Amino acid sequence: MCSGKFFRMPTLAICGVVLTIILVCITGITLTNSINISNIVKLREKVASDSAAANGGHQAAQTRAALVEQQYSTLQQHHLSQSDLNYISASTHPKNLQRPLQHQQLPQQQPNKIVIEIGLRSANESASGSKGSGKSASGSGSGTTAGSGNMPLGMPHMLEAAEALMEGNVDSISLPAALPLVASTPTTEKSSKPNGNVNFNVNGNTNKRSSGNSPGSNSNAPTNGTGKSTELNSNGRNSTGGDMNGNNTESNSGRGNSVVMDIRDHNPGGIQFERRAHVKQMMEHAWRNYKLYAWGKNELRPLSQRPHSGSIFGSYDLGATIVDGLDTLYIMGLENEYREGRDWIERKFTLDNISAELSVFETNIRFVGGMLTLYAFTGDPLYKEKAQHVADKLLPAFQTPTGIPYALVNTKSGVAKNYGWASGGSSILSEFGTLHLEFAYLSDITGNPLYRERVQTIRQVLKEIEKPKGLYPNFLNPKTGKWGQLHMSLGALGDSYYEYLLKAWLQSGQTDEEAREMYDEAMVAIMDKMVRTSPNGLTYVSDLKFDRLEHKMDHLACFSGGLFALGAATRQNEHRDKYMEVGKGITNTCHESYIRAPTQLGPEAFRFSDAVEARALRSQEKYYILRPETFESYFVLWRLTHDQKYRDWGWEAVLALEKHCRTPHGYCGLRNVYQQEPQKDDVQQSFFLAETLKYLYLLFSDDSVLPLDEWVFNTEAHPLPIKGANQYYRQAPVTLPVSNAS
Ligand code: DMJ
């Protein structure tokens, strides 16, 4: 219309104005894109050169070291030193226990700059994960937070972006021409309560869904002026076959009509946005670097920028970090990363045709537990199949005269055995006693009772056996059914057995009274024989060796602050107030073990004597390997009390992790928390993604994210649904008769 002999002057003027506007827009968009593109190109180049450097020359050393590392990792996970081994070992000791850790250390670098893209991706980009998006795949030094893919966009994400920009951690922010408007109509659906007398808030606040913060809290929850979140969209809380936000999508083929868990925030008033966004960014950093340097392997070595292939999982590529970390990505709404992981599991994850010697316990809590949670979240049958596949590989370990499983099983031959160092060929309480939640749930979703039967057998042995002074020793011989050495602990070798007694009861919708009774009886004995108070008033759980108290507490035992509190909050009895105080006291003591170290991170074990309190004394107990237990207790205590101090303690820990454990290529543990500038251990544990970051993220989330009366966390922080209380339980419609089950 602007050309031809018929044009007139006014028309020309209008065309000119329109053309000018179009030119300005095009220039602006091009500029914005070029800023981002140049950053992404730079980052990709860096990634490529980093990768090339990392890959050369590592292969051979990796293979040579694999076996030794696996053995070392096993011992480290159990927090066993050489002297511990001398104490408990009946015959042979593993070789190479004194193998020094590598002392490789790179200079600390500036935190990575981030490219933030706020905008909706095209359907193609969404479907193909991160490819071509500049996210994640762009690797070291780059990343995105906020609002990409199918994630809803809104004020929280804008705030994250603005914050990052102000802190100088961002190279650029690009905005779409118009942010989609999203309405807020959270539904108030609530599933039925389990029976029993749950009160998950000891302050009597029963309004879980709008917990908010305690007085004095410094939550900065943004609202849109109406008190409603701008992050919610107008769909209901649930939908069928949809994405992580409960939206219907077509990208979920294969899921059937499954109800997908909705991860949107329904009560922004209960969120500490900046803190939570920071934890999410830590997860992105950990994941991105695992993806860059160790994708499909088990764990990452951030300093060497190569896989940690000789960990407790052996040298096979089982993608432990993927399986362990995937539910955390889901909860954080990192949809593209989640899809990358799901895709890897679908295409690559199998235990067929490999001859790996796996820990029954570790494989169960991380792989079976991780898959089960993902199944509960999504209803995706892939995860149910994989969970069953892994559990089936563990079943030969249960072929013992007592039904108490061995610790290790070969995935090909089915040959099973115990650790040579474990008290005369004993099985370990915290291992065979930490299968119940996963196996019981697996039976319910598959309709195959066999898995539950296996763990019920273990339960019966432990119920009927005579318990010295009411306590459970850490070692039990699977052939004779007799206890090994009378060493009791709520730390290494004992810990999660007690946890699973309480949680089996919770998981059953408080119908498994046997489990609750066994838990209550055990805690009475533990209170009497093992819980002590230091001269300066610190509550701790001591180890007990025969009749002698060893006034030492493992970091692993720091989970018991939350355990005592959770047990107290869920049953009204004569112990309730006392146990709640003990739970708070233990959590406080673990916090003390952190803040008494210059790094503000806690040691692997700490002692109590006339001279010291909550401090490690021996060199082999001064390390910190990114463990979660203390933060787990902060999280549980926060949920139960809404005392702001737990959130503040968690934030202190985040800052300490960032200062000492973060590297340009992921997070490492520390060799000595008492040094001002401690050396790093070059391992990013899979539980850092599965547990540590998840508990910290939930600590700053509202109670409505995984409410404790609907979800129970396995010992690897994989949330499992509570029967009768959670619509995502996904019970199989038909249960096989026992005789047909195999
Ligand atoms: C995790 O694998 C689990 O929490 C386990 O129960 C104990 N150890 C680690 C984390 O420290």
Coordinates of N, CA, C and O in Angstrom, one line a residue, residues 473-579:
P473 N 22.4 -53.8 68.4 CA 23.8 -53.7 68.0 C 23.9 -53.5 66.4 O 22.9 -53.8 65.7
N474 N 25.0 -53.0 66.0 CA 25.2 -52.6 64.6 C 25.4 -53.8 63.7 O 25.3 -53.7 62.4
F475 N 25.7 -55.0 64.2 CA 26.1 -56.1 63.4 C 25.2 -57.3 63.7 O 25.0 -57.7 64.9
L476 N 24.8 -58.0 62.7 CA 24.0 -59.2 62.8 C 24.4 -60.2 61.8 O 24.5 -59.9 60.6
N477 N 24.7 -61.4 62.2 CA 25.2 -62.5 61.3 C 24.0 -63.0 60.5 O 23.1 -63.6 61.2
P478 N 24.0 -63.0 59.2 CA 22.8 -63.4 58.5 C 22.6 -64.9 58.4 O 21.6 -65.4 58.1
K479 N 23.7 -65.6 58.8 CA 23.6 -67.1 58.8 C 23.1 -67.6 60.1 O 22.2 -68.5 60.2
T480 N 23.6 -67.1 61.2 CA 23.2 -67.6 62.5 C 22.1 -66.8 63.2 O 21.5 -67.3 64.1
G481 N 21.9 -65.6 62.7 CA 20.9 -64.7 63.3 C 21.3 -64.2 64.7 O 20.5 -63.8 65.5
K482 N 22.6 -64.2 64.9 CA 23.1 -63.7 66.2 C 23.8 -62.4 66.0 O 24.4 -62.1 64.9
W483 N 23.7 -61.6 67.0 CA 24.4 -60.3 67.0 C 25.9 -60.4 66.9 O 26.5 -61.4 67.4
G484 N 26.6 -59.5 66.2 CA 28.1 -59.5 66.2 C 28.5 -58.6 67.4 O 27.8 -58.7 68.5
Q485 N 29.5 -57.8 67.2 CA 30.0 -57.0 68.4 C 28.9 -56.0 68.9 O 28.1 -55.5 68.1
L486 N 28.9 -55.8 70.2 CA 27.8 -55.0 70.8 C 28.2 -53.6 70.7 O 28.5 -52.9 71.7
H487 N 28.1 -53.0 69.5 CA 28.4 -51.6 69.3 C 27.2 -51.0 68.8 O 26.6 -51.4 67.8
M488 N 26.7 -50.0 69.5 CA 25.4 -49.3 69.1 C 25.7 -47.9 68.7 O 26.5 -47.2 69.3
S489 N 24.9 -47.4 67.7 CA 25.2 -46.1 67.3 C 23.9 -45.5 66.6 O 23.2 -46.3 65.8
L490 N 23.7 -44.2 66.7 CA 22.8 -43.5 65.9 C 23.5 -42.9 64.7 O 22.9 -42.1 63.9
G491 N 24.8 -43.1 64.7 CA 25.6 -42.6 63.6 C 25.9 -43.8 62.6 O 25.0 -44.6 62.3
A492 N 27.2 -43.9 62.2 CA 27.5 -44.9 61.2 C 27.1 -46.3 61.7 O 27.3 -46.6 62.8
L493 N 26.6 -47.0 60.8 CA 26.3 -48.5 60.9 C 25.0 -48.7 61.6 O 24.5 -49.9 61.6
G494 N 24.4 -47.7 62.2 CA 23.1 -47.9 62.9 C 22.0 -47.0 62.4 O 20.9 -47.4 62.2
D495 N 22.4 -45.8 62.2 CA 21.5 -44.6 62.0 C 20.1 -44.9 61.3 O 19.1 -44.8 62.0
S496 N 20.1 -45.2 60.1 CA 18.8 -45.1 59.4 C 17.9 -46.3 59.7 O 16.7 -46.3 59.3
Y497 N 18.4 -47.3 60.4 CA 17.4 -48.3 60.9 C 16.3 -47.7 61.7 O 15.1 -48.0 61.5
Y498 N 16.7 -46.9 62.7 CA 15.8 -46.2 63.6 C 14.8 -45.3 62.8 O 13.6 -45.2 63.0
E499 N 15.5 -44.6 61.8 CA 14.7 -43.7 61.0 C 13.6 -44.5 60.2 O 12.4 -44.0 60.1
Y500 N 13.9 -45.7 59.7 CA 12.9 -46.4 58.9 C 11.8 -47.0 59.8 O 10.7 -47.3 59.3
L501 N 12.1 -47.2 61.1 CA 11.0 -47.7 61.9 C 9.9 -46.6 62.0 O 8.7 -46.9 61.8
L502 N 10.3 -45.4 62.4 CA 9.3 -44.4 62.5 C 8.7 -44.1 61.1 O 7.4 -44.0 61.0
K503 N 9.5 -44.1 60.1 CA 8.9 -43.7 58.8 C 8.1 -44.8 58.1 O 7.2 -44.5 57.3
A504 N 8.4 -46.0 58.5 CA 7.5 -47.1 57.9 C 6.1 -46.9 58.5 O 5.1 -47.1 57.8
W505 N 6.0 -46.5 59.8 CA 4.7 -46.2 60.4 C 4.0 -45.0 59.7 O 2.9 -45.1 59.3
L506 N 4.8 -44.0 59.5 CA 4.3 -42.8 58.8 C 3.8 -43.1 57.4 O 2.7 -42.8 57.0
Q507 N 4.7 -43.9 56.7 CA 4.4 -44.2 55.3 C 3.1 -45.0 55.2 O 2.3 -44.9 54.2
S508 N 2.8 -45.8 56.1 CA 1.7 -46.7 56.1 C 0.4 -46.0 56.4 O -0.7 -46.6 56.6
G509 N 0.5 -44.7 56.6 CA -0.7 -43.9 57.1 C -0.9 -44.2 58.5 O -2.1 -44.2 59.0
Q510 N 0.1 -44.5 59.3 CA 0.1 -44.7 60.7 C -0.7 -46.0 61.0 O -1.3 -46.1 62.1
T511 N -0.7 -46.9 60.1 CA -1.4 -48.2 60.4 C -0.4 -49.3 60.9 O -0.8 -50.3 61.5
D512 N 0.9 -49.1 60.5 CA 1.9 -50.2 60.8 C 2.3 -50.0 62.3 O 3.5 -49.5 62.6
E513 N 1.5 -50.3 63.2 CA 1.7 -50.1 64.6 C 3.0 -50.8 65.1 O 3.7 -50.3 66.0
E514 N 3.2 -52.0 64.5 CA 4.4 -52.7 65.0 C 5.7 -51.9 64.8 O 6.5 -51.9 65.7
A515 N 5.7 -51.2 63.7 CA 6.9 -50.3 63.4 C 7.0 -49.2 64.5 O 8.1 -48.9 65.0
R516 N 5.9 -48.6 64.7 CA 5.9 -47.5 65.7 C 6.3 -48.0 67.1 O 7.0 -47.3 67.8
E517 N 5.8 -49.1 67.5 CA 6.1 -49.7 68.8 C 7.6 -50.0 68.9 O 8.3 -49.7 69.9
M518 N 8.1 -50.6 67.8 CA 9.6 -50.9 67.8 C 10.4 -49.6 67.9 O 11.4 -49.5 68.6
Y519 N 9.9 -48.6 67.2 CA 10.6 -47.3 67.2 C 10.6 -46.7 68.7 O 11.6 -46.3 69.2
D520 N 9.4 -46.7 69.2 CA 9.2 -46.1 70.6 C 10.1 -46.9 71.6 O 10.7 -46.2 72.4
E521 N 10.1 -48.2 71.5 CA 10.9 -49.0 72.5 C 12.4 -48.7 72.3 O 13.1 -48.5 73.3
A522 N 12.8 -48.6 71.0 CA 14.2 -48.3 70.8 C 14.6 -46.9 71.3 O 15.7 -46.8 71.9
M523 N 13.7 -46.0 71.1 CA 14.1 -44.6 71.6 C 14.1 -44.5 73.1 O 14.9 -43.7 73.6
V524 N 13.3 -45.3 73.8 CA 13.4 -45.3 75.3 C 14.7 -45.7 75.7 O 15.4 -45.1 76.5
A525 N 15.2 -46.8 75.0 CA 16.5 -47.4 75.4 C 17.6 -46.4 75.0 O 18.6 -46.2 75.8
I526 N 17.5 -45.8 73.9 CA 18.5 -44.8 73.4 C 18.6 -43.6 74.3 O 19.7 -43.1 74.7
M527 N 17.4 -43.1 74.7 CA 17.4 -42.0 75.6 C 18.1 -42.3 76.9 O 18.9 -41.5 77.5
D528 N 17.8 -43.5 77.4 CA 18.4 -43.9 78.7 C 19.9 -44.2 78.6 O 20.7 -43.8 79.5
K529 N 20.3 -44.9 77.6 CA 21.7 -45.4 77.5 C 22.7 -44.6 76.7 O 23.9 -44.7 76.8
M530 N 22.1 -43.7 75.8 CA 23.0 -43.1 74.8 C 22.9 -41.6 74.7 O 23.9 -40.9 74.3
V531 N 21.8 -41.0 75.1 CA 21.6 -39.5 75.0 C 22.2 -38.9 76.2 O 21.9 -39.3 77.3
R532 N 23.1 -38.0 76.0 CA 23.8 -37.3 77.2 C 23.8 -35.8 77.0 O 23.6 -35.3 75.9
T533 N 24.1 -35.1 78.1 CA 24.2 -33.7 78.0 C 25.6 -33.3 78.5 O 26.1 -33.8 79.5
S534 N 26.3 -32.4 77.7 CA 27.7 -32.0 78.0 C 27.7 -31.1 79.2 O 26.6 -30.5 79.6
P535 N 28.8 -30.9 79.8 CA 28.9 -29.9 81.0 C 28.3 -28.6 80.6 O 27.7 -27.9 81.5
N536 N 28.5 -28.2 79.4 CA 27.9 -26.8 79.0 C 26.5 -26.9 78.4 O 26.1 -26.0 77.7
G537 N 25.9 -28.1 78.6 CA 24.5 -28.1 78.2 C 24.2 -28.5 76.8 O 23.0 -28.3 76.3
L538 N 25.1 -29.1 76.1 CA 24.8 -29.6 74.7 C 24.3 -31.0 74.8 O 25.0 -31.9 75.4
T539 N 23.2 -31.3 74.1 CA 22.6 -32.6 74.0 C 23.3 -33.4 72.9 O 23.4 -32.8 71.8
Y540 N 23.7 -34.6 73.1 CA 24.3 -35.4 72.0 C 23.9 -36.8 72.2 O 23.5 -37.3 73.3
V541 N 24.0 -37.6 71.1 CA 23.8 -39.0 71.2 C 25.2 -39.7 71.1 O 25.8 -39.6 70.0
S542 N 25.6 -40.4 72.1 CA 26.9 -41.0 72.2 C 26.9 -42.4 71.6 O 25.8 -43.0 71.5
D543 N 28.0 -42.8 71.0 CA 28.1 -44.2 70.6 C 28.2 -45.1 71.9 O 28.7 -44.6 72.9
L544 N 27.9 -46.3 71.8 CA 28.0 -47.2 73.0 C 28.7 -48.5 72.5 O 28.2 -49.2 71.6
K545 N 29.8 -48.8 73.1 CA 30.6 -50.0 72.8 C 30.6 -50.9 74.0 O 31.2 -50.6 75.0
F546 N 29.9 -52.0 73.9 CA 29.6 -52.9 75.0 C 29.0 -52.0 76.1 O 28.0 -51.4 75.8
D547 N 29.6 -51.8 77.2 CA 29.0 -51.0 78.3 C 29.6 -49.6 78.3 O 29.3 -48.8 79.2
R548 N 30.5 -49.3 77.4 CA 31.3 -48.1 77.5 C 30.7 -47.0 76.6 O 30.6 -47.3 75.4
L549 N 30.4 -45.9 77.1 CA 30.0 -44.8 76.2 C 31.2 -44.2 75.6 O 32.2 -43.9 76.3
E550 N 31.2 -44.0 74.3 CA 32.2 -43.2 73.6 C 31.6 -41.9 73.3 O 30.7 -41.8 72.5
H551 N 32.1 -40.9 74.0 CA 31.4 -39.6 73.9 C 31.7 -38.9 72.6 O 32.4 -37.8 72.6
K552 N 31.2 -39.4 71.6 CA 31.5 -39.0 70.2 C 30.2 -39.1 69.4 O 29.4 -40.0 69.6
M553 N 30.0 -38.1 68.6 CA 28.8 -38.2 67.7 C 29.2 -38.0 66.3 O 29.9 -37.0 66.0
D554 N 28.7 -38.9 65.4 CA 29.0 -38.7 64.0 C 28.1 -37.6 63.4 O 27.0 -37.4 63.8
H555 N 28.7 -37.0 62.3 CA 27.8 -36.1 61.6 C 26.6 -36.8 61.1 O 25.5 -36.3 61.1
L556 N 26.8 -38.1 60.7 CA 25.6 -38.9 60.3 C 24.5 -38.9 61.3 O 23.3 -39.0 60.9
A557 N 24.8 -38.9 62.6 CA 23.8 -38.9 63.6 C 23.1 -37.6 63.8 O 22.1 -37.5 64.5
C558 N 23.5 -36.6 63.1 CA 22.8 -35.3 63.2 C 21.4 -35.3 62.6 O 20.6 -34.5 62.8
F559 N 21.1 -36.4 61.8 CA 19.7 -36.5 61.3 C 18.8 -36.8 62.5 O 17.5 -36.5 62.4
S560 N 19.3 -37.2 63.6 CA 18.4 -37.7 64.7 C 17.7 -36.5 65.4 O 16.8 -36.7 66.1
G561 N 18.2 -35.3 65.2 CA 17.5 -34.1 65.8 C 16.1 -34.1 65.1 O 15.1 -34.0 65.8
G562 N 16.1 -34.2 63.8 CA 14.8 -34.2 63.1 C 14.0 -35.4 63.5 O 12.8 -35.4 63.6
L563 N 14.7 -36.6 63.6 CA 14.0 -37.8 63.9 C 13.2 -37.7 65.3 O 12.0 -38.1 65.3
F564 N 13.9 -37.3 66.3 CA 13.3 -37.2 67.6 C 12.1 -36.3 67.5 O 11.0 -36.5 68.1
A565 N 12.3 -35.2 66.8 CA 11.2 -34.2 66.7 C 10.0 -34.7 65.9 O 8.9 -34.5 66.3
L566 N 10.3 -35.4 64.9 CA 9.2 -35.9 64.0 C 8.4 -37.0 64.8 O 7.2 -37.1 64.7
G567 N 9.2 -37.8 65.5 CA 8.5 -38.9 66.3 C 7.6 -38.2 67.4 O 6.5 -38.7 67.7
A568 N 8.1 -37.1 68.0 CA 7.4 -36.5 69.1 C 6.1 -35.8 68.5 O 5.1 -35.8 69.1
A569 N 6.3 -35.2 67.3 CA 5.2 -34.4 66.7 C 4.1 -35.3 66.2 O 3.0 -34.8 66.0
T570 N 4.3 -36.6 66.1 CA 3.3 -37.4 65.4 C 2.6 -38.4 66.4 O 1.8 -39.2 66.0
R571 N 3.0 -38.3 67.7 CA 2.3 -39.1 68.7 C 2.3 -38.4 70.0 O 3.3 -38.1 70.6
Q572 N 1.1 -38.3 70.6 CA 1.0 -37.8 71.9 C 1.2 -38.9 72.9 O 0.4 -39.8 73.0
N573 N 2.3 -38.8 73.6 CA 2.5 -39.7 74.8 C 3.3 -39.0 75.8 O 3.7 -37.8 75.7
E574 N 3.7 -39.8 76.8 CA 4.4 -39.1 78.0 C 5.8 -38.6 77.6 O 6.4 -37.8 78.3
H575 N 6.3 -39.1 76.5 CA 7.7 -38.7 76.1 C 7.7 -37.5 75.2 O 8.7 -36.9 74.9
R576 N 6.5 -37.1 74.7 CA 6.4 -36.1 73.6 C 7.3 -34.8 73.8 O 8.1 -34.5 73.0
D577 N 7.0 -34.2 74.9 CA 7.7 -32.9 75.2 C 9.2 -33.1 75.3 O 10.0 -32.3 74.8
K578 N 9.6 -34.2 76.1 CA 11.0 -34.4 76.3 C 11.7 -34.7 75.0 O 12.8 -34.2 74.7
Y579 N 11.1 -35.5 74.1 CA 11.7 -35.9 72.9 C 11.8 -34.7 71.9 O 12.8 -34.6 71.2

